[in-house]
Short mmCIF file of C-alpha atoms in Angstrom, two decimals:
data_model
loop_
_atom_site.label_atom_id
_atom_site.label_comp_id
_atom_site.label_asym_id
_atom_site.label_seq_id
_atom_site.Cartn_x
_atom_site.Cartn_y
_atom_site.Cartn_z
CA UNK V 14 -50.14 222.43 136.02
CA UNK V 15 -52.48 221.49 139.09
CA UNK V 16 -51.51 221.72 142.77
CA UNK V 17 -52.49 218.95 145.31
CA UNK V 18 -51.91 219.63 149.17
CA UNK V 19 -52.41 216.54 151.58
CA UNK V 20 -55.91 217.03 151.73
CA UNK V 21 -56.44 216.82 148.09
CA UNK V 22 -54.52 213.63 147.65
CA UNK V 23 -56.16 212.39 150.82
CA UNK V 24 -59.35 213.20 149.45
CA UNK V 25 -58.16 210.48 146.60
CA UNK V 26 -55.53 207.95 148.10
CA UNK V 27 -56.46 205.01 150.35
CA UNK V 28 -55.08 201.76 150.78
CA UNK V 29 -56.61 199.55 147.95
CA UNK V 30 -55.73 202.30 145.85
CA UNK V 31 -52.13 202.46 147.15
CA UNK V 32 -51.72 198.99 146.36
CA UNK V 33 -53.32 199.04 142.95
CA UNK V 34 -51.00 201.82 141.69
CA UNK V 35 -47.77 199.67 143.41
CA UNK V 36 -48.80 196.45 141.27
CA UNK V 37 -48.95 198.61 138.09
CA UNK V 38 -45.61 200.06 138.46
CA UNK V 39 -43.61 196.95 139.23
CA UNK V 40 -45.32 194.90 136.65
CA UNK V 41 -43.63 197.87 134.61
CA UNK V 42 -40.52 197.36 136.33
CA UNK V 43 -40.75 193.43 135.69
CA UNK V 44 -40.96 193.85 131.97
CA UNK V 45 -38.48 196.94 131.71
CA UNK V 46 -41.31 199.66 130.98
CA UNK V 47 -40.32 201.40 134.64
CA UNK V 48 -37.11 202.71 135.84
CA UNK V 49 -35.68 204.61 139.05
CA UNK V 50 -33.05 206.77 140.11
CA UNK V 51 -31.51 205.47 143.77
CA UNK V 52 -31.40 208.37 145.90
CA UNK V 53 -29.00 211.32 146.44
CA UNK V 54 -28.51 213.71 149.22
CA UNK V 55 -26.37 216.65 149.72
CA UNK V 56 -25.41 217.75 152.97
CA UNK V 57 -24.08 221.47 153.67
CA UNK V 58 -23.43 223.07 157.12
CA UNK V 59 -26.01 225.43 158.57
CA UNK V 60 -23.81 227.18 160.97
CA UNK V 61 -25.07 226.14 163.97
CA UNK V 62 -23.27 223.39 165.62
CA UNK V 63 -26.05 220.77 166.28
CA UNK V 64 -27.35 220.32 163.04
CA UNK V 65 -26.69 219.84 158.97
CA UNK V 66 -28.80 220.52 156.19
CA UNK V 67 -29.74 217.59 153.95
CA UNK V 68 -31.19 217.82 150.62
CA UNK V 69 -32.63 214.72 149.22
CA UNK V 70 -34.18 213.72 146.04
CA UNK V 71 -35.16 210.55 144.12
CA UNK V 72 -36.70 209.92 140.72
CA UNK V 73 -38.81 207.13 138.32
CA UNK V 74 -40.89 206.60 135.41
CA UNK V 75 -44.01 204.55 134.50
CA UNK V 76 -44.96 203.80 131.10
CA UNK V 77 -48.34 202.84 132.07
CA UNK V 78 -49.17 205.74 134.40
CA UNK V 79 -47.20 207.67 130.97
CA UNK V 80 -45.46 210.18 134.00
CA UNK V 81 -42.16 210.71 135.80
CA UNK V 82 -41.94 212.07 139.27
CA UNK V 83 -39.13 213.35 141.16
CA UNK V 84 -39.67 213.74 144.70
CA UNK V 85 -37.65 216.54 146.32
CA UNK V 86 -37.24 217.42 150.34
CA UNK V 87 -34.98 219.55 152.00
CA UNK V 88 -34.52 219.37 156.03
CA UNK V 89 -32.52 220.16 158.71
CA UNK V 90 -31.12 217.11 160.46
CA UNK V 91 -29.70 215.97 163.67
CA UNK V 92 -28.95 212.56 165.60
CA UNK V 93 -29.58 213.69 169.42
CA UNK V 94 -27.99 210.87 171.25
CA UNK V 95 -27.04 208.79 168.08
CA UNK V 96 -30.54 206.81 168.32
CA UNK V 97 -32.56 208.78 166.33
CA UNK V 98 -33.00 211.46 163.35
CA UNK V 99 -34.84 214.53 164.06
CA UNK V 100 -35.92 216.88 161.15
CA UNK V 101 -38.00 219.89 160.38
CA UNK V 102 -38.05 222.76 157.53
CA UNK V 103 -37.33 225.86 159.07
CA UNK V 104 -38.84 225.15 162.64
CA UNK V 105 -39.23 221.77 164.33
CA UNK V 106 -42.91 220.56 163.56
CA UNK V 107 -42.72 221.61 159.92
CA UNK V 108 -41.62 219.88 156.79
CA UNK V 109 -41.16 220.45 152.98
CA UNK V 110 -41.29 217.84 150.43
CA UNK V 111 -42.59 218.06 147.42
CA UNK V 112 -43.33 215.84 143.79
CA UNK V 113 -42.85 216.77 140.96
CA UNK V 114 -44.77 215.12 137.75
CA UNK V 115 -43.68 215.31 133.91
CA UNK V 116 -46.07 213.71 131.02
CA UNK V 117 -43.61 211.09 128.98
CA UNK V 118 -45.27 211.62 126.22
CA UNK V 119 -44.86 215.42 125.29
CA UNK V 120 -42.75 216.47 128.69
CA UNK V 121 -45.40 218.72 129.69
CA UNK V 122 -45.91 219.37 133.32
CA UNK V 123 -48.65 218.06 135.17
CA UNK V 124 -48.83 218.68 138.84
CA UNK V 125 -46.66 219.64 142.08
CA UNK V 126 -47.81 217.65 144.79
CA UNK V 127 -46.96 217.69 148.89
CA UNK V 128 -45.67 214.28 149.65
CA UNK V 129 -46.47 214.03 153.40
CA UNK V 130 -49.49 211.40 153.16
CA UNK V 131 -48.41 209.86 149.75
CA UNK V 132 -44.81 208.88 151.06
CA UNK V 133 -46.59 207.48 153.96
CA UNK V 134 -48.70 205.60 151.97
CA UNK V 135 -46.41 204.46 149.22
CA UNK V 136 -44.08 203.30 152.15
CA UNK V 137 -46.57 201.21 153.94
CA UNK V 138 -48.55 199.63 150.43
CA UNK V 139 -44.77 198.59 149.94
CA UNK V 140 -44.73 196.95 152.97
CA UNK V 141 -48.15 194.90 152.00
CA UNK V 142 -46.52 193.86 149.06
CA UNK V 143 -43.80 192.19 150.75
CA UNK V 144 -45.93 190.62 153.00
CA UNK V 145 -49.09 189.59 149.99
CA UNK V 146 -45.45 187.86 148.58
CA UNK V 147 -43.66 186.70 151.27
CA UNK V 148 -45.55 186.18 154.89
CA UNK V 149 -47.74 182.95 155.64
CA UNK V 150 -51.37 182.81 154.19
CA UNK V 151 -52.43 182.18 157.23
CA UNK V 152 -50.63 185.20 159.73
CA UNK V 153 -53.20 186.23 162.25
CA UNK V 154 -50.99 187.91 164.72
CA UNK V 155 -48.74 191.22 164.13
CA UNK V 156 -46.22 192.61 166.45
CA UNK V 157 -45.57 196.53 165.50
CA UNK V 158 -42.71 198.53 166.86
CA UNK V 159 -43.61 202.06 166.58
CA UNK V 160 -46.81 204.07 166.94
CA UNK V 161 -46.28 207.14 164.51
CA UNK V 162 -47.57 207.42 160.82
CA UNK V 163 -45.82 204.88 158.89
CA UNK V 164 -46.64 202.20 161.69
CA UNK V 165 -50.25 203.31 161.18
CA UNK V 166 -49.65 202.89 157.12
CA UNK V 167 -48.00 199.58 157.39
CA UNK V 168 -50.86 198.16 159.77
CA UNK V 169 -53.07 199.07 157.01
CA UNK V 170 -51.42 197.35 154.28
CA UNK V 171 -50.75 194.68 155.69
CA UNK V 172 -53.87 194.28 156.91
CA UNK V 173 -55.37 194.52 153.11
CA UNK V 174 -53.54 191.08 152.16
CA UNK V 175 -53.38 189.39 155.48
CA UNK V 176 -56.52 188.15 157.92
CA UNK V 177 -55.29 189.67 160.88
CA UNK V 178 -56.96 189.28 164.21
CA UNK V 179 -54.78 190.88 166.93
CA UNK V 180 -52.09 193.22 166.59
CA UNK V 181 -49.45 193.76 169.65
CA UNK V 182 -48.00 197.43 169.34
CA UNK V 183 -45.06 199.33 171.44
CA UNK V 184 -43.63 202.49 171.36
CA UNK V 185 -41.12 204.10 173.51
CA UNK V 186 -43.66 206.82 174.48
CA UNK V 187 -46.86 205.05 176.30
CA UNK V 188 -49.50 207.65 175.50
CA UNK V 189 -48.62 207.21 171.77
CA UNK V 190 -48.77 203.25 171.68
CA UNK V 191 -52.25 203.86 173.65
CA UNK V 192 -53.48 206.35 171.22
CA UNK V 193 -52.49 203.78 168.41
CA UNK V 194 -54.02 200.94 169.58
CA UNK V 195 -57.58 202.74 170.12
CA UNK V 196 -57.44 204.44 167.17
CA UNK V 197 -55.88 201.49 164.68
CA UNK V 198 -58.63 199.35 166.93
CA UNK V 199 -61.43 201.37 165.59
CA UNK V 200 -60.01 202.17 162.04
CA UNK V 201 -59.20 198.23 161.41
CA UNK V 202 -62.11 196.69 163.58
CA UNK V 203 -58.68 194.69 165.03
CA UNK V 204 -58.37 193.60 168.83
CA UNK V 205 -55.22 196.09 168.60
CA UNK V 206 -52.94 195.97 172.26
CA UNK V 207 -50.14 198.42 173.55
CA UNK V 208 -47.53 196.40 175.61
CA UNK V 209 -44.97 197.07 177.59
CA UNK V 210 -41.08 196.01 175.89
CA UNK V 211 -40.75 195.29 172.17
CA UNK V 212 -40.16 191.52 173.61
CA UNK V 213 -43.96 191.26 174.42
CA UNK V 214 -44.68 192.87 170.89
CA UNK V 215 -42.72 190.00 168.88
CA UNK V 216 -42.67 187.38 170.92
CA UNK V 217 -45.26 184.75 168.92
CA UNK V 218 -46.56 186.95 165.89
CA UNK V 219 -46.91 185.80 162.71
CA UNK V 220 -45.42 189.10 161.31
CA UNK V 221 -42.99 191.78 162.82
CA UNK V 222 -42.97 195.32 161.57
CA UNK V 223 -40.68 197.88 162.87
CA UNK V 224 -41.64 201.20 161.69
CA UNK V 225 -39.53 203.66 163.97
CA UNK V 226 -36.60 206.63 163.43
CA UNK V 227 -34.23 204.75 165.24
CA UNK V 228 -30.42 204.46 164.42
CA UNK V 229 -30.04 200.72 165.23
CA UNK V 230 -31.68 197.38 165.74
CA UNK V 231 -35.18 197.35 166.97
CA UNK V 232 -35.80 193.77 168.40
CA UNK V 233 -33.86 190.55 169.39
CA UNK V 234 -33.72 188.36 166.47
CA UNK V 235 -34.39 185.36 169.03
CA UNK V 236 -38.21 186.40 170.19
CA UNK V 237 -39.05 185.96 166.49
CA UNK V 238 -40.71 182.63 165.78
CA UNK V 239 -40.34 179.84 163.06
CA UNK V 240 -41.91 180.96 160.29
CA UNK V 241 -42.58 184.58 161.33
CA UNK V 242 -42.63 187.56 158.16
CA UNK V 243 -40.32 190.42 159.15
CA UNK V 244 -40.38 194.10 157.92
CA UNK V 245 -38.73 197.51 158.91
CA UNK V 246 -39.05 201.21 156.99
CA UNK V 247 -35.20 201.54 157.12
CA UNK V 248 -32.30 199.05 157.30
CA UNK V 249 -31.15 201.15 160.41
CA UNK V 250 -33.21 199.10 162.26
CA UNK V 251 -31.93 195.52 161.79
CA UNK V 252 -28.86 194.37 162.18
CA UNK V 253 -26.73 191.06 161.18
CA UNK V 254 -28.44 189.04 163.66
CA UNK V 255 -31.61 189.53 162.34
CA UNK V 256 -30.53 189.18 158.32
CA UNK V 257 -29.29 186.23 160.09
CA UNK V 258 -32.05 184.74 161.36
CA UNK V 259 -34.14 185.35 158.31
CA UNK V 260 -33.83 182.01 155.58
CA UNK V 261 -35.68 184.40 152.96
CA UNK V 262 -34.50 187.71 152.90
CA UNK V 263 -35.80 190.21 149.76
CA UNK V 264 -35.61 193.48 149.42
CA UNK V 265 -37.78 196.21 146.85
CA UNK V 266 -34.46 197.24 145.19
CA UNK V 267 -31.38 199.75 145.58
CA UNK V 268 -31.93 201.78 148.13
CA UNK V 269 -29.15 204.51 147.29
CA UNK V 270 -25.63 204.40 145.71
CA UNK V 271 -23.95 201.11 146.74
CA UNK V 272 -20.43 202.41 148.69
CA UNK V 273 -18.48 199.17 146.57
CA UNK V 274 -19.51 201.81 143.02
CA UNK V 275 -16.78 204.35 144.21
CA UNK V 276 -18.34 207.77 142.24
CA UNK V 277 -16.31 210.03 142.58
CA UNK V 278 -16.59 212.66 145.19
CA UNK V 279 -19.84 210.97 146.97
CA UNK V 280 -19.64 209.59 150.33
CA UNK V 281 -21.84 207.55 153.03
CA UNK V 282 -22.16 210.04 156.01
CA UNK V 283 -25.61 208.67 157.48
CA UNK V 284 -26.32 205.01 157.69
CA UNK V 285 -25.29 204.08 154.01
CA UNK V 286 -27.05 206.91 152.08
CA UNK V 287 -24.95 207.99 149.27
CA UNK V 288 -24.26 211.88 149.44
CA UNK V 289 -22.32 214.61 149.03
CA UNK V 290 -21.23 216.72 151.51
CA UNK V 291 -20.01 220.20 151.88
CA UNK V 292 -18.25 221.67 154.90
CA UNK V 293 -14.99 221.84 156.81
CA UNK V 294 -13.41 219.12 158.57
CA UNK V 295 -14.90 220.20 161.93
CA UNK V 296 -18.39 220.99 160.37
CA UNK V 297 -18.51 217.63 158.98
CA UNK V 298 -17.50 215.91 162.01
CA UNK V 299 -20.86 216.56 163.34
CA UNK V 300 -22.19 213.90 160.82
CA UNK V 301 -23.09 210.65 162.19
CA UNK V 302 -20.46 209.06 160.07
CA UNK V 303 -19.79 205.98 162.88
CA UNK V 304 -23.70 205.14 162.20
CA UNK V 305 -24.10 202.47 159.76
CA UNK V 306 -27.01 200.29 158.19
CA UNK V 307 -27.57 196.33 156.83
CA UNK V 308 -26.33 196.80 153.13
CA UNK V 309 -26.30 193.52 151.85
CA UNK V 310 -27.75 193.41 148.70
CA UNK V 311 -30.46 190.44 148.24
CA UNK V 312 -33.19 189.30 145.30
CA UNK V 313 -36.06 191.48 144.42
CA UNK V 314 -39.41 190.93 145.56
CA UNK V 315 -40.34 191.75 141.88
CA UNK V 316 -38.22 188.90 141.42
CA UNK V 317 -39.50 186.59 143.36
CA UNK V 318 -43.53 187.79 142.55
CA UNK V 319 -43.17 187.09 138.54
CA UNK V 320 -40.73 183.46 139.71
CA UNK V 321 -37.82 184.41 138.36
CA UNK V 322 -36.35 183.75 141.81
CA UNK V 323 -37.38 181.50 145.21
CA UNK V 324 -39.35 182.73 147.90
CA UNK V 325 -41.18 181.19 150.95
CA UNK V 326 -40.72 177.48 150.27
CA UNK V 327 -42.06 175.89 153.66
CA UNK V 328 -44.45 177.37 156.51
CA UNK V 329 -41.69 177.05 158.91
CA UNK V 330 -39.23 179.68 156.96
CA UNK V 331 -38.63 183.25 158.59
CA UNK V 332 -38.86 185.77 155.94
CA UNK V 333 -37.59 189.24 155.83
CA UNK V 334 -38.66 192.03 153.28
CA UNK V 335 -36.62 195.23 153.38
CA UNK V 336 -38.82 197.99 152.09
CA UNK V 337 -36.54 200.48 150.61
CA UNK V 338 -35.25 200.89 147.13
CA UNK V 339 -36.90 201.92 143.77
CA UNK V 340 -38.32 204.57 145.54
CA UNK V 341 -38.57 206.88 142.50
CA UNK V 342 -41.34 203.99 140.81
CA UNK V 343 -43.28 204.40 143.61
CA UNK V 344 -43.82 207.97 143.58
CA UNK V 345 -44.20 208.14 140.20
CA UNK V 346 -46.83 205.21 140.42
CA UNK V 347 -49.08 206.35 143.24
CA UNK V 348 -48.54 209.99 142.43
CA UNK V 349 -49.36 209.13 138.67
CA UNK V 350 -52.59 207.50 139.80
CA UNK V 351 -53.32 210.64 142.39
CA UNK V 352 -53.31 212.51 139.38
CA UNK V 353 -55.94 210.90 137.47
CA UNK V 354 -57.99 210.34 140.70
CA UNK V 355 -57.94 214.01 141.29
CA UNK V 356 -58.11 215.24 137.52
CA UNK V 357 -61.60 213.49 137.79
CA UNK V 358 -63.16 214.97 140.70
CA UNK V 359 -61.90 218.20 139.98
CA UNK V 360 -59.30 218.37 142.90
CA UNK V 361 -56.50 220.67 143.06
CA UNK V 362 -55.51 224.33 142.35
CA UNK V 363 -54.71 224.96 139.19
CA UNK V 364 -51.43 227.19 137.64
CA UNK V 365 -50.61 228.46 134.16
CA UNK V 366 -48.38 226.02 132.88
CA UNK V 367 -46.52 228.99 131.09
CA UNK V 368 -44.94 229.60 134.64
CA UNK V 369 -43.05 225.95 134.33
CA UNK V 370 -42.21 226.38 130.38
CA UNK V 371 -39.73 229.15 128.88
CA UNK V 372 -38.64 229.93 125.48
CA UNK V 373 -34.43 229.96 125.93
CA UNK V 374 -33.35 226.59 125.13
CA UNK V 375 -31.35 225.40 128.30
#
């Protein structure tokens, strides 16, 4: 059993390699050799009346990687103002998540691995998929709504299958979209710009990304021009008007529980996220049960990649790719390939597997 922080899988991961690992596992997926468990969360009161506690977890498999990876995380939540999340593990600035990795072929297991730079990574290479499938071959121009890790991430990607020349960025915080533009400038070689209103930042690009924690709609769906690739982290931030808008729209697959399959006992407390919550009813009123998310269900980009469905069909045609679902694939994919990546340079700390394996059959 080996042990990889951040800095191990770091050490491994970049962007090509990200991408690679994505490819394998939904070429899997296309021929039924991958799988995925939606994700779950359980809420339960802390006692305090600001917060809730939210455990989360998700889970897939990869024939061709030969592992399966659940990735656990367990935070304390809160919507200050109903426009965004905030989270930590127990203090505000730190965070435990954590993956998990089983061998398919004998069930032995093979590593425990901190998720914080693989989930950003596995988020954003998902986002260059849906833009190497869906955006024009030609986009030159991004607009990017948000300045923290995953915007860095999906500026990457995308930026692997697109010839980008000049990126417009805005945050709500000035100092960040400054810091992000000089430092995204340098990384990419880009001409990368902080403006001033999200307007500026979509007005005229040939792809919009919203990568932000906010609890509802990012951008007007009428700056974005004909022909124009759209993409967000969460549904939270679209809204009809930009599904609307969109004459492509694709998604990676199901994102959690749809609320139509009524399982028993689970509810939707947070912006469509299947869960189920403990607590009283004035505990549970402190959920942010009014918030909701787009939920529509649409074609999958594996889908439309292997031409079993209709994608872009003209240069004038807005796309938009909703990067969430299938989640457990992709940790199993990129983490599967961290794992071989590491096992050959000798990365990690390693643990008796005896501590993992027991002799009462459970």
């Amino acid at each position: 059993m080996r042990y990889l922080s951040n800095q191990d899988v770091m050490a491994v991961l970049d962007m090509r390699e990200a991408l690679a690992a994505l490819r394998i596992g939904y070429a899997d997926l296309a021929i039924g050799d991958a799988a995925y468990v939606p994700r779950i969360d359980v809420y339960a009161p802390t006692g305090r009346d600001e917060d809730y506690y939210r455990w989360g977890s998700m889970t897939g498999v990869s024939k061709s990687f030969g592992v399966t990876a659940i990735r656990i995380k367990s935070d304390v939540v809160s919507w200050p103002d109903a426009k965004t999340e905030e989270k930590y593990c127990i203090e505000p600035g730190t965070y435990s998540g954590i993956i998990l990795v089983y061998s398919i072929r004998n069930g032995e297991p093979l590593a425990l691995i901190n998720d914080g730079y693989l989930q950003h990574m596995r988020v954003g290479a998902s986002a260059g998929l849906g833009a190497e499938v869906l955006a024009r071959t030609d986009a030159v121009t991004l607009g990017m709504i948000g300045s923290g890790g995953m915007a860095r991430s999906y500026l990457e990607a995308i930026a692997q299958v697109r010839p980008l020349r000049e990126v417009r960025v805005y945050s709500t915080n000035p100092a960040h979209r400054r810091a992000y533009a000089e430092e995204m400038g340098e990384l990419l070689k880009l001409d990368v710009t902080a403006v001033d209103s999200t307007e500026e930042a979509v007005t005229g690009a040939d792809i919009v990304s919203t990568a932000t924690d906010a609890m509802g709609a990012t951008f007007d769906a009428a700056w974005v021009k004909p022909g124009a690739h759209i993409t967000c982290v969460t549904r939270r931030e679209l809204d009809k008007a930009i599904v609307g808008r969109a004459d492509v729209v694709a998604q990676l697959g199901i994102n959690s529980i749809p609320q139509e399959f009524k399982v028993p006992h689970m509810e939707w407390p947070s912006a469509g996220m299947a869960a189920y919550v403990v607590g009283q009813p004035e505990e549970r009123a402190r959920l942010p049960w009014s918030l909701t998310s787009e939920m529509g269900q649409y074609v999958n980009l594996v889908d439309i990649d292997t031409g079993r469905a209709t994608g872009r069909t003209s240069d004038d045609q807005i796309t938009l790719f909703i990067n969430t679902g299938t989640q457990g694939l992709q940790f199993a994919s990129v983490a599967g390939r961290v794992l071989q990546l590491a096992g050959e340079r000798g990365l990690g700390q390693a643990m008796p597997t005896e501590w993992f394996l027991q002799d009462i059959r459970d």
